[in-house]
Tab-separated table of C-alpha atoms in Angstrom:
chain	number	residue	atom	x	y	z
A	1	MET	CA	-17.020	96.049	104.039
A	2	ILE	CA	-20.513	94.569	103.756
A	3	ASN	CA	-20.088	94.407	99.990
A	4	LEU	CA	-16.790	92.546	100.437
A	5	ILE	CA	-18.542	89.994	102.659
A	6	LYS	CA	-21.317	89.632	100.071
A	7	LYS	CA	-18.617	89.035	97.467
A	8	GLU	CA	-17.324	86.065	99.499
A	9	PHE	CA	-20.726	84.406	99.269
A	10	MET	CA	-21.471	85.380	95.668
A	11	ILE	CA	-18.284	83.883	94.220
A	12	GLN	CA	-19.174	80.532	95.800
A	13	LYS	CA	-22.903	80.328	95.117
A	14	LYS	CA	-22.444	77.516	92.588
A	15	TYR	CA	-20.790	75.388	95.296
A	16	PHE	CA	-23.630	75.645	97.831
A	17	LEU	CA	-25.443	72.555	96.520
A	18	LEU	CA	-22.186	70.615	96.710
A	19	LEU	CA	-21.719	71.709	100.330
A	20	LEU	CA	-25.304	70.740	101.130
A	21	GLY	CA	-24.785	67.300	99.602
A	22	TYR	CA	-21.561	66.922	101.562
A	23	SER	CA	-23.352	67.699	104.825
A	24	PHE	CA	-25.912	64.940	104.191
A	25	PHE	CA	-23.174	62.482	103.239
A	26	MET	CA	-21.124	63.160	106.374
A	27	LEU	CA	-24.138	63.032	108.680
A	28	ILE	CA	-25.189	59.642	107.300
A	29	ALA	CA	-21.631	58.254	107.144
A	30	PHE	CA	-20.912	59.144	110.769
A	31	SER	CA	-24.268	58.017	112.177
A	32	ILE	CA	-24.790	54.553	110.690
A	33	SER	CA	-23.344	52.845	113.773
A	34	PRO	CA	-24.332	53.287	117.455
A	35	SER	CA	-20.924	54.567	118.548
A	36	ASP	CA	-19.274	57.815	119.608
A	37	MET	CA	-18.861	58.674	115.921
A	38	ALA	CA	-22.607	59.275	115.689
A	39	GLN	CA	-22.263	62.093	118.205
A	40	SER	CA	-19.447	63.607	116.109
A	41	ALA	CA	-21.565	63.665	112.934
A	42	TYR	CA	-22.632	67.301	113.221
A	43	MET	CA	-19.118	68.501	113.947
A	44	ALA	CA	-17.631	66.487	111.077
A	45	ALA	CA	-20.210	67.811	108.619
A	46	ALA	CA	-20.123	71.462	109.684
A	47	ILE	CA	-16.355	71.778	110.101
A	48	GLY	CA	-15.924	70.100	106.726
A	49	ILE	CA	-18.129	72.575	104.881
A	50	VAL	CA	-16.529	75.558	106.656
A	51	TYR	CA	-13.129	74.219	105.611
A	52	MET	CA	-14.289	73.903	101.998
A	53	PHE	CA	-15.758	77.415	102.113
A	54	ILE	CA	-12.387	78.787	103.218
A	55	GLN	CA	-10.544	76.807	100.554
A	56	TYR	CA	-12.889	77.715	97.718
A	57	SER	CA	-12.787	81.387	98.707
A	58	CYS	CA	-8.991	81.544	98.765
A	59	ALA	CA	-8.574	79.366	95.664
A	60	ILE	CA	-11.022	81.395	93.570
A	61	GLU	CA	-9.367	84.661	94.556
A	62	ASP	CA	-5.938	83.238	93.730
A	63	LYS	CA	-7.127	81.928	90.354
A	64	ASN	CA	-8.758	85.228	89.363
A	65	LYS	CA	-6.000	87.411	90.847
A	66	SER	CA	-8.701	89.121	92.905
A	67	GLU	CA	-6.266	90.432	95.517
A	68	LYS	CA	-4.389	92.504	92.938
A	69	ILE	CA	-7.676	93.952	91.706
A	70	LEU	CA	-8.925	94.734	95.231
A	71	ASN	CA	-5.651	96.385	96.178
A	72	SER	CA	-5.840	98.603	93.106
A	73	LEU	CA	-9.197	99.963	94.289
A	74	PRO	CA	-9.744	102.602	96.998
A	75	ILE	CA	-10.362	99.914	99.632
A	76	SER	CA	-8.254	99.681	102.756
A	77	ARG	CA	-6.377	96.455	103.343
A	78	LYS	CA	-7.883	96.318	106.811
A	79	LYS	CA	-11.370	96.013	105.314
A	80	ILE	CA	-10.189	93.277	102.938
A	81	VAL	CA	-8.814	91.297	105.862
A	82	LEU	CA	-11.784	91.814	108.176
A	83	SER	CA	-14.275	90.915	105.442
A	84	LYS	CA	-12.653	87.497	105.123
A	85	TYR	CA	-12.981	86.912	108.861
A	86	GLY	CA	-16.551	88.183	108.871
A	87	ALA	CA	-17.590	85.958	105.974
A	88	ILE	CA	-16.121	82.853	107.603
A	89	MET	CA	-17.800	83.561	110.937
A	90	LEU	CA	-21.158	84.125	109.235
A	91	PHE	CA	-20.752	80.998	107.138
A	92	SER	CA	-19.900	78.915	110.207
A	93	MET	CA	-23.190	80.042	111.766
A	94	LEU	CA	-24.990	79.201	108.537
A	95	SER	CA	-23.344	75.770	108.538
A	96	VAL	CA	-24.833	75.094	111.991
A	97	ILE	CA	-28.302	75.845	110.639
A	98	VAL	CA	-27.720	73.714	107.535
A	99	VAL	CA	-26.428	70.641	109.368
A	100	GLY	CA	-29.095	71.063	112.043
A	101	LEU	CA	-31.870	70.958	109.437
A	102	ALA	CA	-30.128	68.161	107.538
A	103	GLY	CA	-29.850	66.198	110.777
A	104	MET	CA	-33.611	66.421	111.289
A	105	LEU	CA	-34.084	64.762	107.900
A	106	VAL	CA	-31.403	62.127	108.520
A	107	LEU	CA	-33.136	61.334	111.827
A	108	LYS	CA	-36.032	59.909	109.855
A	109	LEU	CA	-33.793	57.222	108.328
A	110	SER	CA	-34.208	53.983	110.263
A	111	PHE	CA	-30.548	52.922	109.953
A	112	THR	CA	-28.981	56.036	111.545
A	113	TYR	CA	-28.302	56.743	115.214
A	114	ILE	CA	-28.008	60.514	115.080
A	115	ARG	CA	-29.835	62.797	117.519
A	116	ILE	CA	-31.097	66.358	117.166
A	117	ILE	CA	-28.247	68.850	117.278
A	118	GLU	CA	-27.446	69.935	120.836
A	119	LEU	CA	-25.882	73.003	122.415
A	120	GLU	CA	-22.525	71.288	122.855
A	121	ASN	CA	-22.484	70.440	119.141
A	122	ILE	CA	-23.166	74.063	118.191
A	123	VAL	CA	-20.495	75.393	120.539
A	124	ALA	CA	-17.939	72.849	119.313
A	125	ILE	CA	-18.656	73.695	115.658
A	126	LEU	CA	-18.382	77.465	116.094
A	127	SER	CA	-15.364	77.315	118.401
A	128	ILE	CA	-13.392	74.939	116.177
A	129	ALA	CA	-14.370	76.730	112.951
A	130	TRP	CA	-13.284	80.098	114.347
A	131	MET	CA	-10.043	78.678	115.712
A	132	LEU	CA	-9.355	77.025	112.342
A	133	ALA	CA	-9.818	80.350	110.573
A	134	ALA	CA	-7.800	82.209	113.220
A	135	ILE	CA	-4.781	79.964	112.725
A	136	TYR	CA	-4.941	79.680	108.943
A	137	LEU	CA	-5.745	83.237	107.812
A	138	PRO	CA	-2.571	84.968	109.064
A	139	VAL	CA	-0.544	82.414	107.086
A	140	TYR	CA	-2.758	82.941	104.027
A	141	PHE	CA	-2.508	86.734	104.167
A	142	LYS	CA	1.254	86.513	104.631
A	143	PHE	CA	2.161	83.976	101.939
A	144	GLY	CA	-0.878	83.614	99.672
A	145	TYR	CA	-3.025	80.598	98.837
A	146	ILE	CA	-0.436	78.374	97.118
A	147	LYS	CA	2.245	78.626	99.797
A	148	ALA	CA	-0.313	78.294	102.625
A	149	LYS	CA	-1.986	75.228	101.094
A	150	ALA	CA	0.272	72.612	102.724
A	151	PHE	CA	-0.042	74.283	106.121
A	152	ASN	CA	-3.810	74.380	105.710
A	153	MET	CA	-4.020	70.625	105.139
A	154	ILE	CA	-2.096	69.986	108.350
A	155	ILE	CA	-4.281	72.176	110.542
A	156	PHE	CA	-7.444	70.790	108.921
A	157	PHE	CA	-6.565	67.224	109.902
A	158	ILE	CA	-5.659	68.412	113.401
A	159	PHE	CA	-8.970	70.217	113.858
A	160	PHE	CA	-11.062	67.599	112.039
A	161	PHE	CA	-9.739	64.474	113.755
A	162	GLY	CA	-8.101	66.011	116.829
A	163	PRO	CA	-11.243	66.380	118.986
A	164	MET	CA	-12.239	62.747	118.409
A	165	PHE	CA	-8.757	61.458	119.284
A	166	ALA	CA	-8.576	63.813	122.261
A	167	LYS	CA	-11.904	62.541	123.562
A	168	ASN	CA	-10.770	58.913	123.317
A	169	TYR	CA	-7.437	59.763	124.932
A	170	LEU	CA	-9.021	61.619	127.846
A	171	GLN	CA	-11.515	58.814	128.439
A	172	LYS	CA	-8.594	56.558	129.400
A	173	TYR	CA	-7.855	58.895	132.312
A	174	ILE	CA	-11.378	59.389	133.628
A	175	GLY	CA	-10.464	57.460	136.756
A	176	SER	CA	-7.527	59.711	137.662
A	177	SER	CA	-8.057	62.261	140.428
A	178	SER	CA	-6.969	65.201	138.244
A	179	MET	CA	-9.354	64.234	135.461
A	180	GLU	CA	-12.202	63.789	137.913
A	181	SER	CA	-11.495	67.238	139.354
A	182	ILE	CA	-11.640	68.797	135.880
A	183	LEU	CA	-14.889	67.010	135.025
A	184	ASN	CA	-16.472	67.964	138.352
A	185	PHE	CA	-15.434	71.585	137.854
A	186	MET	CA	-16.924	71.665	134.341
A	187	ALA	CA	-20.109	69.945	135.545
A	188	SER	CA	-20.517	72.505	138.343
A	189	LYS	CA	-20.358	75.384	135.876
A	190	GLY	CA	-23.096	73.991	133.659
A	191	PRO	CA	-23.268	73.701	129.854
A	192	ILE	CA	-24.175	77.346	129.272
A	193	ALA	CA	-21.169	78.631	131.222
A	194	ILE	CA	-18.836	76.190	129.471
A	195	ALA	CA	-20.266	77.214	126.103
A	196	GLY	CA	-19.700	80.866	126.952
A	197	ILE	CA	-16.083	80.256	127.959
A	198	ALA	CA	-15.368	78.261	124.780
A	199	LEU	CA	-16.905	80.868	122.492
A	200	PHE	CA	-15.209	83.730	124.358
A	201	ALA	CA	-11.810	82.021	124.044
A	202	SER	CA	-12.293	81.429	120.305
A	203	MET	CA	-13.419	85.043	119.830
A	204	ILE	CA	-10.291	86.332	121.575
A	205	LEU	CA	-8.176	84.130	119.295
A	206	VAL	CA	-10.003	85.501	116.231
A	207	ILE	CA	-9.385	89.097	117.345
A	208	ILE	CA	-5.675	88.434	117.893
A	209	SER	CA	-5.508	86.650	114.536
A	210	ALA	CA	-7.237	89.541	112.746
A	211	ILE	CA	-4.746	92.027	114.207
A	212	ILE	CA	-1.827	89.876	113.056
A	213	SER	CA	-3.359	89.347	109.602
A	214	THR	CA	-3.946	93.065	109.140
A	215	ARG	CA	-0.344	93.886	110.012
A	216	VAL	CA	1.216	91.254	107.749
A	217	TYR	CA	-1.156	92.106	104.879
A	218	TYR	CA	-0.203	95.787	105.047
A	219	ASN	CA	3.413	94.809	104.395
A	220	ARG	CA	2.708	92.284	101.645
A	221	GLU	CA	3.670	93.181	98.106
A	222	PHE	CA	1.800	92.076	94.979
A	223	ASN	CA	3.780	91.711	91.785
């Protein structure tokens, strides 16, 4: 399975410079004004490059008919499925490192308001990236890249813009007793505990997703 994960990275090596350039662009674009958008710069950049990694991977395999070739080899379908999940999880971690280093360079620009990447940024990136993959991959393994493309666009916009809209929406209810109770509860647990809960929840979703993907992929036919 390690070789299958390596394959995911090798087929996209020519796109890595494009993804790096995209991360710089998004970090600068989101941090040129002293607003809440500056704090969303890391998430926008990292989630964007993870999304493109997923799309390029699936598109390249569809174009080259890689799935038919892989399924003709003595490789279990379970390994094919799990390698896709493994590659995306590894790439999401790599994206955190990339945007973190890029952010340190963007910090030196006098017209940006970005700060060094924080724990909450890292947790948000990994949690959202894993949830994005967990929701999309079962659909991809069931229907293939072309049929899953429209669904993928919908969930991307939900995951990309959803957290920012949710934050603004919740801020309107900060004064309510229920919202204050939630905030006080989260504050009492501390950032490390909250980070652990978020990552644990996303990991559980990934495991459930991988089980579903494996089952639907076993029953898929390739003409």
